[in-house]
Amino acid sequence: MKIKNICCLGAGYVGGPTMSVIALKCPEIKVTVVDLNESRIAAWNDENLDNLPVYEPRLAEVVGEARGRNLFFSTDVDNAIDAADMIFIAVNTPTKTYGEGKGMAADLKFVELCARQIARIAKNDKIIVEKSTLPVRTAETLQTILDSTGNGVKFEVLSNPEFLAEGTAIEDLFNADRVLIGGQQTPEGKEAIQSLVDIYAHWLKPEQILTTNVWSSELSKLTANSFLAQRISSINALSALCEVTEANVDEVANAIGTDSRIGPKFLKASVGFGGSCFQKDILNLVYLCRFFNLPEVADYWEQVIILNDYQKYRFAKKIISSLFNTVSDKKITFLGWAFKKDTNDTRESAAIYVAEHLIEDGAQIHVYDPKVPEAKIKADMRYLWELKGFTEQKIEAKLNQIYVYSDPKEALDQAHAVAVLTEWDEFKTYDWENIYIKMYKPAFVFDGRNILDAEKLTNIGFRVKGIGKG
Ligand code: NAD
Ligand code: UDX
C-alpha cells in the first residue's frame, strides 16, 4: 500500500521533529501533526520559527521548508484521523503517578484514548504505528481496542520506536543508526511493514532499516534505553571511587572506551542522567519484570536508577560539605537547567533534584540557562513539591529561594559557588577571571559535567571540584 496521507497524534519532542523530517524527505505525502494542546499547535504554526515549542538545532530550518507545503499542524484530530492511511501515535507515556503501578509502570491512558478515538472515527482501513515508547505487548491491547467497534474497518498495528536523542534529533533522524519496524508476520502485517519501510527508504539505506516481530520491536526500545543508562550509572558509580583514590574518571573512561568491545560513547561521568526517557523506561522495565515474576532481573535494572539518584544526591552533598557544611542563605549559581545541552527540555533534569537538596538546606539558587525560561524552572520545582504533598504556603516559600536570570553575569555576581548542571558550550567561553573577582572567597566551582578547564580555574584562584576527580 502506497501511503499518501499521514497523521501523527502528539506534537511533542518526538512527533514534531520526526514528522517534520518525514514531510521534508517525502514531499508527495501529506503529513498532519495534531495535538490536544492548543498553545503547542499555535507555537508550531508561529510565523517566527524562533518560537517553535521544541528547541533543536536545525529544526526551524526543516519546519520552515516543509510547513504549509505538505506539513501541517492542527488541533482538528478527528479530521486528520479520518483522512490518514497511516496514523502514528506519538503521545506521552509518563510514569504513573497514581493507582496500580504508581511510580513504576508507564501511564498508557493517553495511548488508549488515541486508540479509542481512532476506532470511533475510522471509516476505512488504516495502519497504526506505535511511535511512543510502550511496554512489550501493548500492540495486543491496541489491536483489541481498535477492533472493538466491529464496524469492519481493518487495522494493522506496527511498532516503530523512536531512537532520536534530544539536542541531536534532526541529525539522528537524517542519519539514523537504524530504524526499527515490528509487525505481525502475516501477509497483511508484512505488507504494512513494507509501507513504512518505503517511507524511510526515501532517505535511509536498506541496511539501516531493521524489521522484526512486533514484540521484539517493543522490547528493544526499553532495552536500548536501559543499556545506555546502565553505562552512565556504571561510570558514575566509578566516579565516586575515583574521588577517594585520586584516579581520574575521564582517564579511566578513555582507557576502557578504547577497548572496541566497550566503545567510547556514553561513558561521560556526570551529575546524573536526566531526560524524559531513561528513568521512565527503566522503571517500566522493572515493573514488567516484577509483573512476570522475575524479581532478580527487576532488581538488577532498578540499581541503575538507585545509583543515578545517589549521584545527584552526592553532588548536592559535596556542595554543602565543601561550603563548610552549610549553604544557608548562600548564593549558589546554577549554570544550566536543561537535562542536557542543545535542548529546552527539563524533564527529570538533575538540576531539579540538586536544587531541591540545596533549597532544603537553606540555599538561594540563582539559575541561568540559555534556553529555559523562569516559568519552566519554577513549574518544575512546583511539580516536584506538589507530588510530595507540600502545602501551598510551603511551596511559595521555597520558590522564593529561586532566582532566574537572562544574563549569566548577573547570575554569577557575588555568588559563593557555581555549579555546572548542563554542558552548554557557552559556559566554557566565559571570562572566568572576571567572574572570580566578583565572587565571594573562597570561590567554588562544582563542575557536574567536567567541561571547564580545572587547571586554568585553579590557577585563577577557584576551588574546583569535578565529578570523579580526586
Ligand atoms: P511530549 O510530552 O513532548 O509530547 C506528547 C504530546 O502528545 C503532548 O503535546 C500532548 O499534548 C499530546 N497528546 C496527549 N494525548 C493526546 C491525544 N489523545 N491526542 C493528541 N495529542 C495528545 O512527549 P515526547 O517527548 O514527544 O514523547 C512521546 C513519546 O515518545 C513517549 O512515549 C516517549 O517515551 C517517546 N520517546 C521520546 C523521546 C524523547 O527524546 N523525548 C525519544 C524517543 C521516544
Ligand atoms: C535518550 C536516548 O539516547 C535516545 O536514543 C532515546 O530515543 C531517548 O532517550 P535523550 O534522553 O534525549 O535520549 O538524551 P541522551 O543523550 O541519551 O542523554 C540522556 C541523559 O544522560 C542526559 O542527562 C545526558 O546528559 C546524560 N548522559 C549522557 C551522561 O550523563 N553521560 C553520557 O555519557 C551520556
XYZ file of C-alpha atoms and ligand atoms in Angstrom:
548
model
C 0.000 0.000 0.000
C 1.422 3.363 -1.004
C 0.940 5.911 1.766
C -0.358 9.317 0.676
C -1.649 10.760 3.897
C -0.076 10.508 7.362
C -1.470 11.743 10.650
C 0.539 11.903 13.877
C -1.167 12.144 17.266
C 1.104 14.139 19.570
C 3.141 17.205 18.556
C 5.840 16.929 21.218
C 9.606 16.360 21.207
C 9.127 13.195 19.122
C 6.030 13.868 16.984
C 7.180 17.345 15.915
C 10.726 16.579 14.728
C 10.035 13.087 13.287
C 7.061 14.218 11.234
C 8.887 17.342 10.054
C 11.680 15.145 8.703
C 9.268 12.656 7.079
C 7.462 15.588 5.411
C 10.749 17.104 4.264
C 12.002 13.851 2.772
C 8.665 12.677 1.303
C 7.172 15.724 -0.433
C 4.437 13.619 -2.083
C 2.996 12.596 1.318
C 0.720 14.955 3.250
C 1.697 14.910 6.939
C -0.623 16.369 9.583
C 0.554 16.541 13.192
C -2.262 17.004 15.681
C -2.364 17.680 19.399
C -4.983 18.443 22.047
C -2.754 21.219 23.384
C -3.836 24.350 21.515
C -0.953 26.560 22.561
C 1.565 23.922 21.455
C -0.047 23.742 17.999
C -0.158 27.547 17.808
C 3.569 27.609 18.565
C 4.273 25.024 15.813
C 2.338 27.318 13.438
C 4.054 30.512 14.624
C 5.400 32.560 11.703
C 8.506 33.287 13.733
C 10.410 29.989 13.680
C 12.271 31.012 16.861
C 9.013 30.386 18.719
C 8.626 26.662 17.892
C 7.745 24.789 21.103
C 10.735 22.465 20.781
C 14.278 23.810 20.565
C 16.504 21.574 18.446
C 19.422 22.577 16.237
C 18.254 22.727 12.544
C 14.604 22.016 13.395
C 13.467 25.524 12.416
C 15.139 25.095 9.027
C 13.302 21.798 8.374
C 9.920 23.117 9.545
C 10.453 26.301 7.514
C 10.860 24.275 4.333
C 8.035 21.751 4.745
C 5.357 23.621 6.707
C 2.419 24.718 4.558
C 3.746 22.571 1.656
C 2.992 19.059 2.900
C 3.446 19.521 6.664
C 0.565 20.801 8.763
C -0.015 21.283 12.491
C -3.600 21.227 13.733
C -5.931 20.626 16.671
C -8.542 19.003 14.424
C -7.781 15.443 15.489
C -10.922 13.801 14.062
C -10.469 15.083 10.521
C -6.788 14.208 10.483
C -7.556 10.628 11.631
C -10.302 10.283 9.037
C -8.087 11.392 6.145
C -4.997 9.324 7.045
C -3.859 5.950 5.623
C -1.219 5.691 8.337
C -1.519 7.051 11.888
C 1.471 7.475 14.193
C 0.799 7.557 17.929
C 3.500 9.779 19.489
C 1.767 10.839 22.690
C 3.411 10.929 26.107
C 3.700 7.745 28.201
C 4.912 9.069 31.565
C 5.421 7.073 34.741
C 2.104 6.548 36.532
C 1.589 8.910 39.467
C -1.478 7.131 40.852
C -3.055 3.730 41.483
C -1.726 0.328 40.416
C 1.926 0.581 39.366
C 2.293 4.118 40.767
C 5.861 5.377 40.374
C 6.858 2.439 38.140
C 4.510 1.491 35.300
C 4.005 3.578 32.160
C 0.746 5.504 32.150
C -0.929 4.373 28.956
C -4.114 6.405 29.310
C -3.149 8.836 26.518
C -2.328 5.962 24.171
C -5.580 4.211 24.977
C -7.543 7.418 24.326
C -5.890 7.661 20.914
C -6.884 4.077 20.069
C -10.485 4.698 21.126
C -10.651 7.894 19.101
C -9.222 6.182 16.011
C -11.688 3.282 16.405
C -14.574 5.750 16.655
C -13.589 7.900 13.659
C -12.068 5.475 11.138
C -14.206 4.582 8.110
C -11.501 2.871 6.031
C -8.566 0.507 6.723
C -5.566 2.078 8.434
C -2.066 1.275 9.578
C -1.455 2.314 13.187
C 2.154 2.947 14.163
C 3.319 2.910 17.781
C 5.911 5.692 17.885
C 5.588 6.253 21.640
C 7.735 4.034 23.863
C 5.451 1.291 25.168
C 5.649 -1.811 27.346
C 6.079 -5.034 25.438
C 2.701 -6.447 24.284
C 0.918 -3.069 24.117
C 0.192 -3.721 20.426
C -2.115 -6.522 21.571
C -4.106 -4.098 23.750
C -4.283 -1.535 20.947
C -5.488 -4.149 18.459
C -8.240 -5.232 20.875
C -9.468 -1.661 21.357
C -9.249 -0.835 17.646
C -11.194 -3.965 16.685
C -13.802 -3.445 19.414
C -16.257 -1.427 17.313
C -16.778 -4.360 14.943
C -17.516 -1.968 12.092
C -15.446 -3.917 9.561
C -12.532 -1.460 9.397
C -9.177 -3.338 9.422
C -6.246 -2.050 11.462
C -2.675 -3.277 11.181
C -0.600 -2.285 14.244
C 3.130 -1.690 13.786
C 5.784 -0.860 16.363
C 8.289 1.770 15.227
C 10.050 3.076 18.329
C 12.000 6.298 18.056
C 15.702 6.364 18.903
C 16.432 10.069 18.442
C 18.154 11.879 21.292
C 17.179 15.433 22.115
C 19.700 18.062 21.117
C 20.687 15.980 18.080
C 17.196 14.981 16.914
C 17.449 16.217 13.333
C 20.905 14.755 12.804
C 19.725 11.450 14.342
C 16.658 11.361 12.084
C 18.597 12.264 8.923
C 21.174 9.596 9.549
C 19.739 7.050 11.959
C 21.939 4.187 13.192
C 18.830 2.202 12.352
C 15.066 2.465 12.299
C 13.207 -0.460 13.745
C 9.860 -1.660 12.435
C 7.995 -4.508 14.094
C 4.814 -6.016 12.754
C 2.770 -9.161 12.571
C 4.324 -11.901 10.457
C 1.105 -12.391 8.415
C 0.788 -11.327 4.731
C -1.175 -8.205 5.821
C 1.344 -7.456 8.577
C 4.260 -7.793 6.162
C 2.517 -5.510 3.662
C 2.054 -2.869 6.383
C 5.723 -3.177 7.389
C 6.704 -2.633 3.749
C 4.587 0.552 3.543
C 6.551 2.035 6.429
C 9.884 0.745 5.077
C 9.077 2.582 1.811
C 8.704 5.863 3.719
C 12.079 5.610 5.475
C 13.694 4.356 2.252
C 13.259 7.899 0.878
C 16.460 8.816 2.738
C 17.876 5.776 4.551
C 19.761 2.816 3.082
C 18.100 -0.647 3.246
C 20.662 -1.839 5.807
C 19.583 0.986 8.146
C 16.015 -0.341 8.282
C 15.506 -3.345 10.561
C 12.286 -5.337 10.632
C 11.263 -7.720 13.409
C 8.201 -9.186 15.003
C 6.141 -6.664 16.937
C 7.120 -7.819 20.451
C 10.866 -7.720 19.755
C 10.489 -4.185 18.464
C 8.563 -3.018 21.527
C 11.043 -4.644 23.919
C 14.119 -3.404 22.011
C 13.267 0.203 22.778
C 13.115 -0.345 26.554
C 16.272 -2.444 26.311
C 18.238 0.154 24.332
C 17.454 2.905 26.823
C 18.225 0.642 29.779
C 21.612 -0.330 28.329
C 22.504 3.296 27.597
C 21.525 4.446 31.080
C 23.336 1.481 32.618
C 26.607 2.666 31.068
C 26.164 6.093 32.646
C 25.359 4.645 36.065
C 28.372 2.333 35.748
C 30.794 5.178 35.075
C 29.100 7.388 37.675
C 29.487 4.621 40.268
C 33.181 4.527 39.452
C 33.381 8.318 39.685
C 32.704 8.054 43.412
C 35.590 5.600 43.774
C 37.860 7.865 41.686
C 37.206 10.769 44.032
C 38.588 8.874 47.021
C 41.513 7.213 45.250
C 42.884 10.064 43.089
C 42.085 8.197 39.901
C 40.593 10.475 37.216
C 37.283 9.242 35.838
C 37.830 10.818 32.404
C 41.137 8.979 32.095
C 39.514 5.732 33.235
C 36.646 6.193 30.734
C 39.100 6.895 27.954
C 41.205 3.866 28.875
C 38.285 1.435 28.913
C 36.500 3.067 25.954
C 39.393 2.285 23.618
C 38.558 -1.413 24.073
C 36.484 -1.985 20.956
C 34.199 -4.314 22.899
C 33.299 -1.470 25.274
C 33.486 1.532 22.916
C 33.933 5.198 23.813
C 30.380 6.567 23.783
C 28.095 7.113 26.777
C 30.900 6.933 29.296
C 30.850 10.571 30.360
C 30.591 10.813 34.139
C 28.074 13.438 35.176
C 25.856 14.767 37.930
C 23.384 12.073 36.823
C 21.340 11.365 33.748
C 18.052 13.135 33.190
C 15.543 13.409 30.373
C 12.058 12.116 29.862
C 13.111 8.618 28.800
C 15.798 6.804 30.771
C 14.236 6.772 34.231
C 10.706 6.226 32.949
C 11.709 3.384 30.637
C 13.849 1.559 33.207
C 11.098 1.854 35.823
C 8.732 0.429 33.244
C 11.125 -2.469 32.544
C 11.490 -3.137 36.278
C 7.716 -3.122 36.662
C 7.294 -5.554 33.760
C 9.906 -7.919 35.222
C 8.153 -7.912 38.601
C 4.813 -8.453 36.811
C 6.243 -11.512 35.047
C 7.696 -12.744 38.374
C 11.347 -12.117 37.563
C 12.497 -10.329 40.765
C 16.260 -10.813 40.196
C 16.014 -9.234 36.750
C 13.944 -6.376 38.152
C 16.443 -5.707 40.971
C 19.343 -5.738 38.523
C 17.893 -2.925 36.395
C 16.480 -0.982 39.331
C 20.021 -0.466 40.590
C 20.677 1.794 37.571
C 18.080 4.221 38.930
C 19.208 3.891 42.548
C 22.755 4.778 41.511
C 21.532 7.750 39.480
C 19.606 9.131 42.464
C 22.714 8.619 44.594
C 24.837 10.545 42.085
C 22.545 13.599 42.161
C 22.408 13.495 45.959
C 26.174 13.033 46.210
C 26.738 16.154 44.090
C 24.460 18.257 46.307
C 26.077 16.859 49.449
C 29.525 17.703 48.126
C 28.455 21.319 47.588
C 27.158 21.536 51.153
C 30.169 19.893 52.780
C 32.642 21.965 50.745
C 30.873 25.168 51.750
C 31.696 24.427 55.381
C 28.660 22.227 55.974
C 26.015 24.837 55.345
C 24.624 26.624 52.323
C 22.026 28.522 54.307
C 21.421 31.919 52.675
C 24.393 31.401 50.367
C 24.109 32.264 46.687
C 24.692 29.154 44.602
C 24.639 29.848 40.870
C 23.412 27.060 38.600
C 24.792 27.211 35.088
C 22.233 25.189 33.133
C 18.857 23.735 33.975
C 18.068 21.613 30.861
C 18.788 17.888 31.197
C 21.484 18.168 28.507
C 22.776 20.823 26.124
C 21.020 21.972 22.946
C 17.503 21.346 24.223
C 14.935 23.388 26.145
C 13.614 20.176 27.750
C 13.985 19.935 31.532
C 12.113 16.716 32.286
C 13.888 14.761 35.055
C 16.850 17.131 34.805
C 19.454 16.517 37.521
C 19.284 20.275 38.224
C 15.802 19.860 39.718
C 16.929 17.335 42.310
C 20.196 19.065 43.169
C 18.256 22.312 43.658
C 15.785 20.519 45.901
C 18.535 19.248 48.230
C 20.239 22.632 48.412
C 17.000 24.540 48.981
C 16.193 22.139 51.796
C 19.483 23.248 53.342
C 18.506 26.914 53.003
C 20.414 27.868 49.840
C 19.423 30.640 47.449
C 19.558 29.112 43.956
C 20.336 31.539 41.118
C 19.854 29.985 37.702
C 20.941 30.837 34.190
C 20.100 28.573 31.246
C 20.282 29.853 27.664
C 17.051 28.123 26.624
C 14.943 27.548 29.724
C 12.703 30.385 30.941
C 11.879 31.243 34.558
C 8.305 29.956 34.372
C 9.526 26.486 33.366
C 12.113 26.311 36.151
C 9.573 27.308 38.782
C 6.973 24.924 37.340
C 9.494 22.044 37.542
C 10.089 22.698 41.247
C 6.417 23.284 41.992
C 5.514 19.951 40.348
C 8.068 18.087 42.477
C 6.867 19.666 45.714
C 3.214 19.150 44.835
C 3.921 15.433 44.297
C 5.460 15.397 47.782
C 2.233 16.857 49.150
C 3.730 20.152 50.390
C 1.259 22.910 51.311
C 0.856 25.908 49.012
C 2.432 28.117 51.674
C 5.495 25.897 51.915
C 5.813 25.709 48.122
C 5.635 29.508 47.778
C 8.291 29.950 50.464
C 10.621 27.501 48.710
C 10.008 29.075 45.295
C 11.197 32.369 46.809
C 14.617 30.742 47.198
C 14.953 30.518 43.383
C 16.082 33.416 41.163
C 16.279 33.138 37.388
C 18.341 35.367 35.059
C 18.598 36.005 31.353
C 22.133 37.372 31.814
C 24.757 34.944 33.169
C 26.897 37.796 34.535
C 24.114 38.839 36.889
C 23.513 35.236 37.914
C 27.190 34.866 38.838
C 27.725 38.209 40.546
C 28.574 37.828 44.271
C 27.955 34.096 44.297
C 29.517 31.803 46.887
C 29.672 28.906 44.451
C 28.970 27.982 40.833
C 27.526 24.608 39.910
C 27.548 23.465 36.274
C 24.445 21.343 35.741
C 24.245 21.315 31.924
C 27.137 21.096 29.463
C 26.165 24.133 27.325
C 29.212 25.102 25.197
C 28.940 28.795 26.075
C 29.920 28.135 29.710
C 33.430 27.266 28.545
C 33.834 30.650 26.869
C 33.017 32.833 29.902
C 35.513 35.327 31.322
C 36.272 33.254 34.425
C 38.891 35.706 35.711
C 36.284 38.429 35.916
C 33.734 36.046 37.438
C 36.289 35.154 40.124
C 36.843 38.788 41.040
C 33.134 39.309 41.616
C 32.507 36.164 43.695
C 32.765 35.613 47.444
C 36.026 33.965 48.512
C 36.885 31.191 48.706
C 35.112 30.860 45.336
C 33.981 27.350 44.481
C 33.197 25.730 41.145
C 31.369 22.394 41.144
C 31.587 21.093 37.613
C 28.841 18.485 37.309
C 29.757 17.916 33.671
C 33.567 18.113 33.713
C 33.509 20.676 30.905
C 35.562 23.508 32.386
C 39.353 23.718 32.352
C 40.007 22.828 36.008
C 43.697 23.693 35.866
C 43.037 27.161 34.462
C 40.311 27.835 37.026
C 42.517 26.633 39.865
C 45.279 28.980 38.693
C 42.791 31.849 38.771
C 42.088 31.016 42.416
C 38.920 28.923 42.278
C 38.475 25.798 44.360
C 37.342 23.377 41.653
C 35.537 20.110 42.212
C 34.643 17.962 39.221
C 32.955 14.603 39.041
C 35.284 11.676 39.617
C 38.353 13.858 40.124
C 40.250 13.428 43.400
P 5.672 15.181 24.770
O 5.026 15.282 26.075
O 6.682 16.209 24.346
O 4.542 15.162 23.615
C 3.409 14.389 23.661
C 2.240 15.211 23.129
O 1.098 14.363 22.981
C 1.801 16.349 24.044
O 1.919 17.588 23.357
C 0.336 16.019 24.381
O -0.489 17.158 24.471
C -0.055 15.149 23.206
N -1.220 14.292 23.438
C -1.547 13.564 24.547
N -2.679 12.879 24.353
C -3.090 13.173 23.096
C -4.210 12.757 22.310
N -5.100 11.882 22.796
N -4.336 13.250 21.073
C -3.427 14.131 20.578
N -2.334 14.549 21.268
C -2.183 14.074 22.519
O 6.326 13.730 24.694
P 7.566 13.249 23.794
O 8.853 13.590 24.457
O 7.341 13.691 22.385
O 7.409 11.674 23.891
C 6.383 10.996 23.221
C 6.667 9.508 23.263
O 7.893 9.231 22.573
C 6.845 8.930 24.666
O 6.302 7.632 24.694
C 8.355 8.865 24.828
O 8.738 7.860 25.724
C 8.798 8.531 23.431
N 10.167 8.957 23.100
C 10.617 10.190 23.491
C 11.890 10.601 23.121
C 12.425 11.946 23.534
O 13.611 12.185 23.349
N 11.620 12.847 24.076
C 12.708 9.776 22.340
C 12.205 8.544 21.949
C 10.932 8.144 22.334
C 17.737 9.044 25.145
C 18.346 8.022 24.175
O 19.731 8.344 23.966
C 17.597 8.046 22.865
O 18.114 7.060 21.989
C 16.129 7.768 23.153
O 15.410 7.797 21.943
C 15.579 8.787 24.126
O 16.357 8.781 25.325
P 17.866 11.668 25.434
O 17.311 11.393 26.783
O 17.209 12.678 24.581
O 17.915 10.333 24.577
O 19.395 12.133 25.587
P 20.758 11.327 25.895
O 21.805 11.878 25.016
O 20.586 9.874 25.880
O 21.101 11.804 27.378
C 20.320 11.398 28.484
C 20.967 11.866 29.763
O 22.188 11.186 30.015
C 21.329 13.357 29.762
O 21.045 13.916 31.001
C 22.819 13.346 29.492
O 23.466 14.493 29.976
C 23.234 12.093 30.248
N 24.493 11.492 29.766
C 24.588 11.031 28.501
C 25.568 11.368 30.646
O 25.488 11.766 31.805
N 26.704 10.767 30.198
C 26.833 10.295 28.933
O 27.904 9.746 28.607
C 25.739 10.427 28.047
